[in-house]
XYZ file of N, CA and C in Angstrom:
492
model
N -4.375 59.189 -61.125
C -3.544 60.269 -61.628
C -2.385 60.579 -60.663
N -2.676 60.586 -59.364
C -1.639 60.852 -58.375
C -0.522 59.825 -58.477
N -0.890 58.580 -58.716
C 0.100 57.507 -58.820
C 1.098 57.794 -59.934
N 0.594 58.215 -61.077
C 1.467 58.530 -62.216
C 2.320 59.761 -61.970
N 1.748 60.769 -61.332
C 2.510 61.990 -61.041
C 3.654 61.723 -60.071
N 3.371 60.949 -59.036
C 4.414 60.643 -58.051
C 5.508 59.785 -58.695
N 5.114 58.812 -59.508
C 6.103 57.984 -60.200
C 6.950 58.845 -61.140
N 6.322 59.764 -61.854
C 7.068 60.663 -62.725
C 8.027 61.548 -61.954
N 7.583 62.062 -60.815
C 8.451 62.902 -59.980
C 9.604 62.089 -59.398
N 9.335 60.841 -59.028
C 10.401 59.969 -58.520
C 11.451 59.738 -59.604
N 10.983 59.468 -60.823
C 11.922 59.257 -61.934
C 12.722 60.526 -62.215
N 12.056 61.667 -62.217
C 12.755 62.914 -62.518
C 13.825 63.226 -61.477
N 13.477 63.145 -60.196
C 14.457 63.484 -59.164
C 15.609 62.477 -59.140
N 15.295 61.214 -59.342
C 16.351 60.201 -59.383
C 17.274 60.452 -60.570
N 16.699 60.781 -61.714
C 17.503 61.077 -62.898
C 18.378 62.303 -62.719
N 17.835 63.332 -62.083
C 18.628 64.540 -61.842
C 19.822 64.251 -60.935
N 19.595 63.482 -59.870
C 20.690 63.152 -58.956
C 21.713 62.265 -59.650
N 21.243 61.292 -60.420
C 22.177 60.450 -61.176
C 23.035 61.327 -62.088
N 22.423 62.328 -62.690
C 23.165 63.242 -63.552
C 24.236 64.019 -62.810
N 23.939 64.417 -61.589
C 24.939 65.117 -60.770
C 26.129 64.193 -60.509
N 25.846 62.954 -60.129
C 26.933 62.012 -59.843
C 27.751 61.724 -61.102
N 27.082 61.617 -62.241
C 27.788 61.403 -63.511
C 28.671 62.600 -63.824
N 28.152 63.792 -63.616
C 28.939 65.006 -63.875
C 30.193 65.042 -63.006
N 30.056 64.670 -61.740
C 31.236 64.581 -60.880
C 32.223 63.560 -61.439
N 31.711 62.426 -61.912
C 32.584 61.334 -62.368
C 33.361 61.685 -63.623
N 32.719 62.344 -64.581
C 33.415 62.560 -65.860
C 33.917 63.979 -66.083
N 33.582 64.901 -65.189
C 34.009 66.281 -65.403
C 34.673 66.902 -64.175
N 33.928 66.998 -63.092
C 34.416 67.740 -61.929
C 35.658 67.099 -61.320
N 35.583 65.832 -60.966
C 36.729 65.196 -60.305
C 37.931 65.028 -61.237
N 37.737 64.635 -62.511
C 38.908 64.600 -63.392
C 39.537 65.983 -63.578
N 38.690 67.009 -63.667
C 39.220 68.366 -63.799
C 39.997 68.788 -62.574
N 39.421 68.551 -61.394
C 40.123 68.885 -60.161
C 41.384 68.046 -59.993
N 41.334 66.814 -60.469
C 42.495 65.932 -60.345
C 43.717 66.434 -61.085
N 43.506 67.296 -62.056
C 44.618 67.844 -62.851
C 45.156 69.154 -62.275
N 44.667 69.528 -61.112
C 45.098 70.807 -60.532
C 46.124 70.579 -59.424
N 46.761 71.673 -59.029
C 47.699 71.608 -57.899
C 46.908 71.449 -56.600
N 47.607 71.162 -55.522
C 46.966 70.860 -54.244
C 46.117 72.017 -53.721
N 46.630 73.230 -53.816
C 45.885 74.386 -53.314
C 44.576 74.554 -54.079
N 44.663 74.461 -55.398
C 43.463 74.608 -56.218
C 42.477 73.485 -55.924
N 42.980 72.262 -55.811
C 42.103 71.123 -55.527
C 41.340 71.332 -54.225
N 42.069 71.629 -53.159
C 41.437 71.785 -51.840
C 40.439 72.933 -51.866
N 40.849 74.087 -52.355
C 39.961 75.255 -52.380
C 38.747 75.056 -53.266
N 38.964 74.496 -54.461
C 37.845 74.297 -55.386
C 36.886 73.231 -54.871
N 37.413 72.142 -54.330
C 36.525 71.105 -53.809
C 35.692 71.646 -52.655
N 36.323 72.400 -51.774
C 35.589 72.998 -50.662
C 34.460 73.891 -51.187
N 34.760 74.707 -52.186
C 33.766 75.632 -52.725
C 32.617 74.879 -53.408
N 32.945 73.860 -54.175
C 31.909 73.081 -54.859
C 31.036 72.360 -53.835
N 31.653 71.796 -52.806
C 30.872 71.075 -51.805
C 29.960 72.017 -51.026
N 30.431 73.196 -50.733
C 29.560 74.167 -50.052
C 28.398 74.568 -50.957
N 28.681 74.704 -52.243
C 27.644 75.141 -53.184
C 26.561 74.087 -53.404
N 26.936 72.810 -53.354
C 25.942 71.766 -53.641
C 24.960 71.558 -52.495
N 25.321 72.009 -51.315
C 24.401 71.912 -50.177
C 23.428 73.086 -50.289
N 22.395 72.869 -51.086
C 21.397 73.903 -51.331
C 20.020 73.248 -51.432
N 18.966 74.027 -51.321
C 17.614 73.433 -51.341
C 17.302 72.650 -52.617
N 17.776 73.093 -53.757
C 17.493 72.390 -55.012
C 18.063 70.979 -54.994
N 19.360 70.873 -54.693
C 19.972 69.551 -54.702
C 19.428 68.679 -53.573
N 19.314 69.233 -52.383
C 18.864 68.432 -51.244
C 17.435 67.935 -51.456
N 16.592 68.765 -52.072
C 15.221 68.338 -52.370
C 15.209 67.161 -53.334
N 16.061 67.226 -54.341
C 16.145 66.115 -55.297
C 16.768 64.888 -54.653
N 17.872 65.081 -53.915
C 18.599 63.957 -53.336
C 17.717 63.149 -52.387
N 17.078 63.814 -51.429
C 16.223 63.084 -50.489
C 14.824 62.854 -51.071
N 14.374 63.773 -51.914
C 13.063 63.612 -52.542
C 12.979 62.381 -53.416
N 14.063 62.028 -54.073
C 14.053 60.828 -54.921
C 13.717 59.590 -54.099
N 14.290 59.475 -52.923
C 14.026 58.319 -52.070
C 12.583 58.347 -51.557
N 12.153 59.500 -51.071
C 10.798 59.626 -50.527
C 9.763 59.383 -51.623
N 9.944 60.018 -52.769
C 8.976 59.871 -53.857
C 8.918 58.440 -54.386
N 10.064 57.781 -54.442
C 10.066 56.392 -54.896
C 9.345 55.507 -53.884
N 9.558 55.754 -52.608
C 8.842 55.008 -51.576
C 7.337 55.248 -51.623
N 6.943 56.498 -51.784
C 5.516 56.823 -51.891
C 4.931 56.188 -53.142
N 5.678 56.222 -54.227
C 5.211 55.600 -55.465
C 4.970 54.104 -55.272
N 5.873 53.449 -54.570
C 5.696 52.015 -54.296
C 4.418 51.792 -53.480
N 4.208 52.627 -52.466
C 3.010 52.487 -51.641
C 1.745 52.697 -52.468
N 1.764 53.687 -53.339
C 0.600 53.943 -54.191
C 0.357 52.785 -55.155
N 1.440 52.191 -55.655
C 1.281 51.049 -56.568
C 0.766 49.815 -55.838
N 1.083 49.693 -54.568
C 0.551 48.579 -53.780
C -0.971 48.668 -53.691
N -1.455 49.884 -53.577
C -2.895 50.111 -53.413
C -3.648 50.082 -54.736
N -2.937 50.278 -55.840
C -3.588 50.357 -57.144
C -3.871 48.959 -57.693
N -4.799 48.894 -58.602
C -5.064 47.635 -59.306
C -3.924 47.357 -60.263
N -3.479 46.137 -60.294
C -2.390 45.773 -61.210
C -1.073 46.329 -60.707
N -0.215 45.491 -60.253
C 1.052 45.911 -59.649
C 2.227 45.707 -60.595
N 2.003 45.762 -61.898
C 3.051 45.453 -62.871
C 4.347 46.222 -62.677
N 4.260 47.494 -62.341
C 5.472 48.296 -62.191
C 6.088 48.225 -60.811
N 5.371 47.638 -59.859
C 5.834 47.624 -58.477
C 7.213 46.982 -58.291
N 7.510 45.845 -58.906
C 8.861 45.274 -58.717
C 9.968 46.222 -59.184
N 9.715 46.936 -60.271
C 10.711 47.892 -60.781
C 10.900 49.055 -59.824
N 9.799 49.506 -59.257
C 9.867 50.609 -58.294
C 10.575 50.146 -57.023
N 10.276 48.936 -56.589
C 10.916 48.403 -55.377
C 12.421 48.275 -55.565
N 12.847 47.782 -56.730
C 14.284 47.669 -57.006
C 14.907 49.063 -57.039
N 14.237 50.002 -57.682
C 14.746 51.377 -57.733
C 14.901 51.945 -56.327
N 13.923 51.701 -55.483
C 13.986 52.196 -54.109
C 15.190 51.618 -53.372
N 15.379 50.321 -53.477
C 16.500 49.672 -52.784
C 17.844 50.168 -53.313
N 17.968 50.286 -54.628
C 19.222 50.786 -55.209
C 19.510 52.204 -54.749
N 18.482 53.035 -54.778
C 18.695 54.427 -54.394
C 18.940 54.559 -52.890
N 18.324 53.694 -52.104
C 18.602 53.683 -50.663
C 20.088 53.403 -50.418
N 20.667 52.495 -51.178
C 22.104 52.217 -51.062
C 22.906 53.464 -51.441
N 22.461 54.188 -52.451
C 23.123 55.437 -52.850
C 23.133 56.426 -51.681
N 22.002 56.575 -51.029
C 21.909 57.498 -49.897
C 22.848 57.051 -48.769
N 22.869 55.760 -48.481
C 23.741 55.243 -47.429
C 25.205 55.484 -47.776
N 25.608 55.192 -49.002
C 26.998 55.421 -49.429
C 27.345 56.903 -49.297
N 26.438 57.755 -49.746
C 26.688 59.192 -49.680
C 26.915 59.637 -48.246
N 26.040 59.199 -47.355
C 26.131 59.636 -45.959
C 27.269 58.960 -45.196
N 27.630 57.745 -45.592
C 28.670 56.995 -44.865
C 30.076 57.218 -45.411
N 30.189 57.540 -46.705
C 31.520 57.657 -47.317
C 31.783 59.072 -47.820
N 30.992 59.524 -48.781
C 31.304 60.782 -49.454
C 31.160 62.001 -48.552
N 30.082 62.068 -47.779
C 29.885 63.235 -46.914
C 30.990 63.354 -45.860
N 31.380 62.271 -45.175
C 32.482 62.420 -44.217
C 33.791 62.882 -44.874
N 34.082 62.399 -46.077
C 35.285 62.863 -46.775
C 35.152 64.341 -47.127
N 33.977 64.730 -47.589
C 33.729 66.143 -47.907
C 33.888 67.015 -46.666
N 33.306 66.556 -45.569
C 33.377 67.333 -44.327
C 34.815 67.453 -43.829
N 35.600 66.398 -44.001
C 36.997 66.433 -43.542
C 37.814 67.449 -44.330
N 37.627 67.497 -45.642
C 38.410 68.458 -46.429
C 37.938 69.886 -46.149
N 36.651 70.065 -45.914
C 36.169 71.403 -45.535
C 36.682 71.779 -44.148
N 36.760 70.786 -43.268
C 37.225 71.018 -41.913
C 38.698 71.387 -41.819
N 39.439 71.150 -42.894
C 40.862 71.510 -42.910
C 41.044 73.017 -42.879
N 40.006 73.750 -43.254
C 40.065 75.198 -43.178
C 40.424 75.877 -44.489
N 40.646 77.148 -44.374
C 40.983 77.998 -45.513
C 42.310 77.553 -46.124
N 42.339 77.280 -47.432
C 43.591 76.854 -48.070
C 44.752 77.831 -47.861
N 44.451 79.106 -47.680
C 45.513 80.085 -47.439
C 46.161 79.907 -46.065
N 45.492 79.169 -45.184
C 46.007 78.975 -43.820
C 46.464 77.540 -43.559
N 46.414 76.696 -44.568
C 46.823 75.302 -44.401
C 48.306 75.186 -44.718
N 49.058 74.660 -43.782
C 50.512 74.541 -43.959
C 50.879 73.462 -44.972
N 50.189 72.330 -44.956
C 50.533 71.215 -45.831
C 49.313 70.804 -46.658
N 49.108 71.506 -47.757
C 47.964 71.231 -48.635
C 48.042 69.836 -49.248
N 49.253 69.373 -49.534
C 49.410 68.033 -50.112
C 48.907 66.971 -49.140
N 49.157 67.164 -47.857
C 48.689 66.195 -46.856
C 47.166 66.227 -46.741
N 46.579 67.405 -46.800
C 45.119 67.520 -46.754
C 44.514 66.785 -47.945
N 45.119 66.958 -49.105
C 44.617 66.281 -50.299
C 44.771 64.769 -50.163
N 45.907 64.310 -49.662
C 46.104 62.866 -49.469
C 45.102 62.321 -48.455
N 44.916 63.047 -47.360
C 43.973 62.612 -46.326
C 42.541 62.554 -46.855
N 42.227 63.410 -47.799
C 40.895 63.424 -48.396
C 40.572 62.074 -49.034
N 41.531 61.441 -49.653
C 41.281 60.144 -50.278
C 40.559 60.275 -51.606
N 41.155 61.032 -52.495
C 40.552 61.306 -53.805
C 40.147 60.024 -54.537
N 41.016 59.028 -54.554
C 40.706 57.774 -55.260
C 39.513 57.067 -54.616
N 39.456 57.069 -53.301
C 38.331 56.446 -52.596
C 37.040 57.188 -52.901
N 37.079 58.522 -52.864
C 35.890 59.328 -53.148
C 35.384 59.028 -54.557
N 36.315 59.006 -55.509
C 35.927 58.768 -56.907
C 35.375 57.358 -57.103
N 35.975 56.364 -56.459
C 35.501 54.983 -56.602
C 34.073 54.841 -56.073
N 33.823 55.401 -54.899
C 32.472 55.300 -54.339
C 31.485 56.148 -55.132
N 31.938 57.243 -55.700
C 31.053 58.017 -56.563
C 30.675 57.210 -57.796
N 31.607 56.453 -58.328
C 31.289 55.606 -59.485
C 30.224 54.571 -59.115
N 30.296 54.033 -57.910
C 29.249 53.114 -57.445
C 27.914 53.857 -57.400
N 27.927 55.096 -56.928
C 26.688 55.889 -56.902
C 26.160 56.133 -58.308
N 27.060 56.362 -59.260
C 26.647 56.560 -60.653
C 25.897 55.331 -61.150
N 26.497 54.170 -60.961
C 25.901 52.935 -61.466
C 24.554 52.662 -60.793
N 24.518 52.773 -59.475
C 23.289 52.459 -58.742
C 22.171 53.462 -59.033
N 22.488 54.751 -59.019
C 21.441 55.749 -59.259
C 20.967 55.721 -60.710
N 21.867 55.471 -61.638
C 21.460 55.367 -63.045
C 20.587 54.139 -63.268
N 20.916 53.042 -62.602
C 20.095 51.836 -62.711
C 18.732 52.063 -62.066
N 18.704 52.739 -60.926
C 17.426 53.069 -60.286
C 16.578 53.938 -61.218
N 17.206 54.894 -61.855
C 16.502 55.749 -62.815
C 15.922 54.910 -63.954
N 16.727 53.992 -64.478
C 16.240 53.111 -65.544
C 15.059 52.268 -65.085
N 15.107 51.760 -63.874
C 13.995 50.973 -63.332
C 12.724 51.812 -63.247
N 12.864 53.041 -62.822
C 11.696 53.923 -62.730
C 11.146 54.263 -64.114
N 12.018 54.371 -65.100
C 11.539 54.600 -66.467
C 10.740 53.400 -66.965
N 11.216 52.196 -66.684
C 10.467 50.992 -67.059
C 9.103 51.009 -66.368
N 9.078 51.337 -65.083
C 7.814 51.398 -64.345
C 6.875 52.443 -64.952
N 7.437 53.568 -65.383
C 6.610 54.599 -66.028
C 6.002 54.091 -67.328
N 6.782 53.396 -68.124
C 6.270 52.830 -69.375
C 5.150 51.832 -69.072
N 5.377 50.987 -68.087
C 4.348 50.011 -67.715
C 3.087 50.705 -67.211
N 3.267 51.750 -66.438
C 2.124 52.509 -65.931
C 1.362 53.135 -67.105
N 2.084 53.699 -68.057
C 1.449 54.308 -69.218
C 0.681 53.323 -70.064
N 1.200 52.129 -70.213
C 0.502 51.090 -70.985
C -0.770 50.624 -70.294
N -0.754 50.666 -68.975
C -1.890 50.226 -68.186
C -3.065 51.196 -68.303
N -2.776 52.431 -68.542
C -3.811 53.470 -68.581
C -4.559 53.366 -69.838
């Protein structure tokens, strides 16, 4: 029973995070992209501060931990049918975490580090330095990888359910 619960929790947290990245890709960033420099800088700073919260962080890191634990539990269980799917999901999501920490977080921190938009002399330069196109491109990679990891975990869940 624990094996199924952990696999279900891994799928849920991975799916939730994939949904966040998708929302950024098709709503938040395109919406911000249509704004003036002051609005872009201020709104992005506010959104980035808001996303650093226990709910998101629990899902973001929990997805990796739960998927790893699920793989370990499947190694110990009889019949490893879902294990390859879980292993692929783990590797894909690990890449998502690395991209987030190596690319997106430093860009986020740099735009927040620019300070209060009311005190920034050249908002256009801050926006250019942020690298909006780079942020969006790497976010799209996160969308694809996290969504694929989610799909792999769903396949593993179906296989687990059939085994029971």
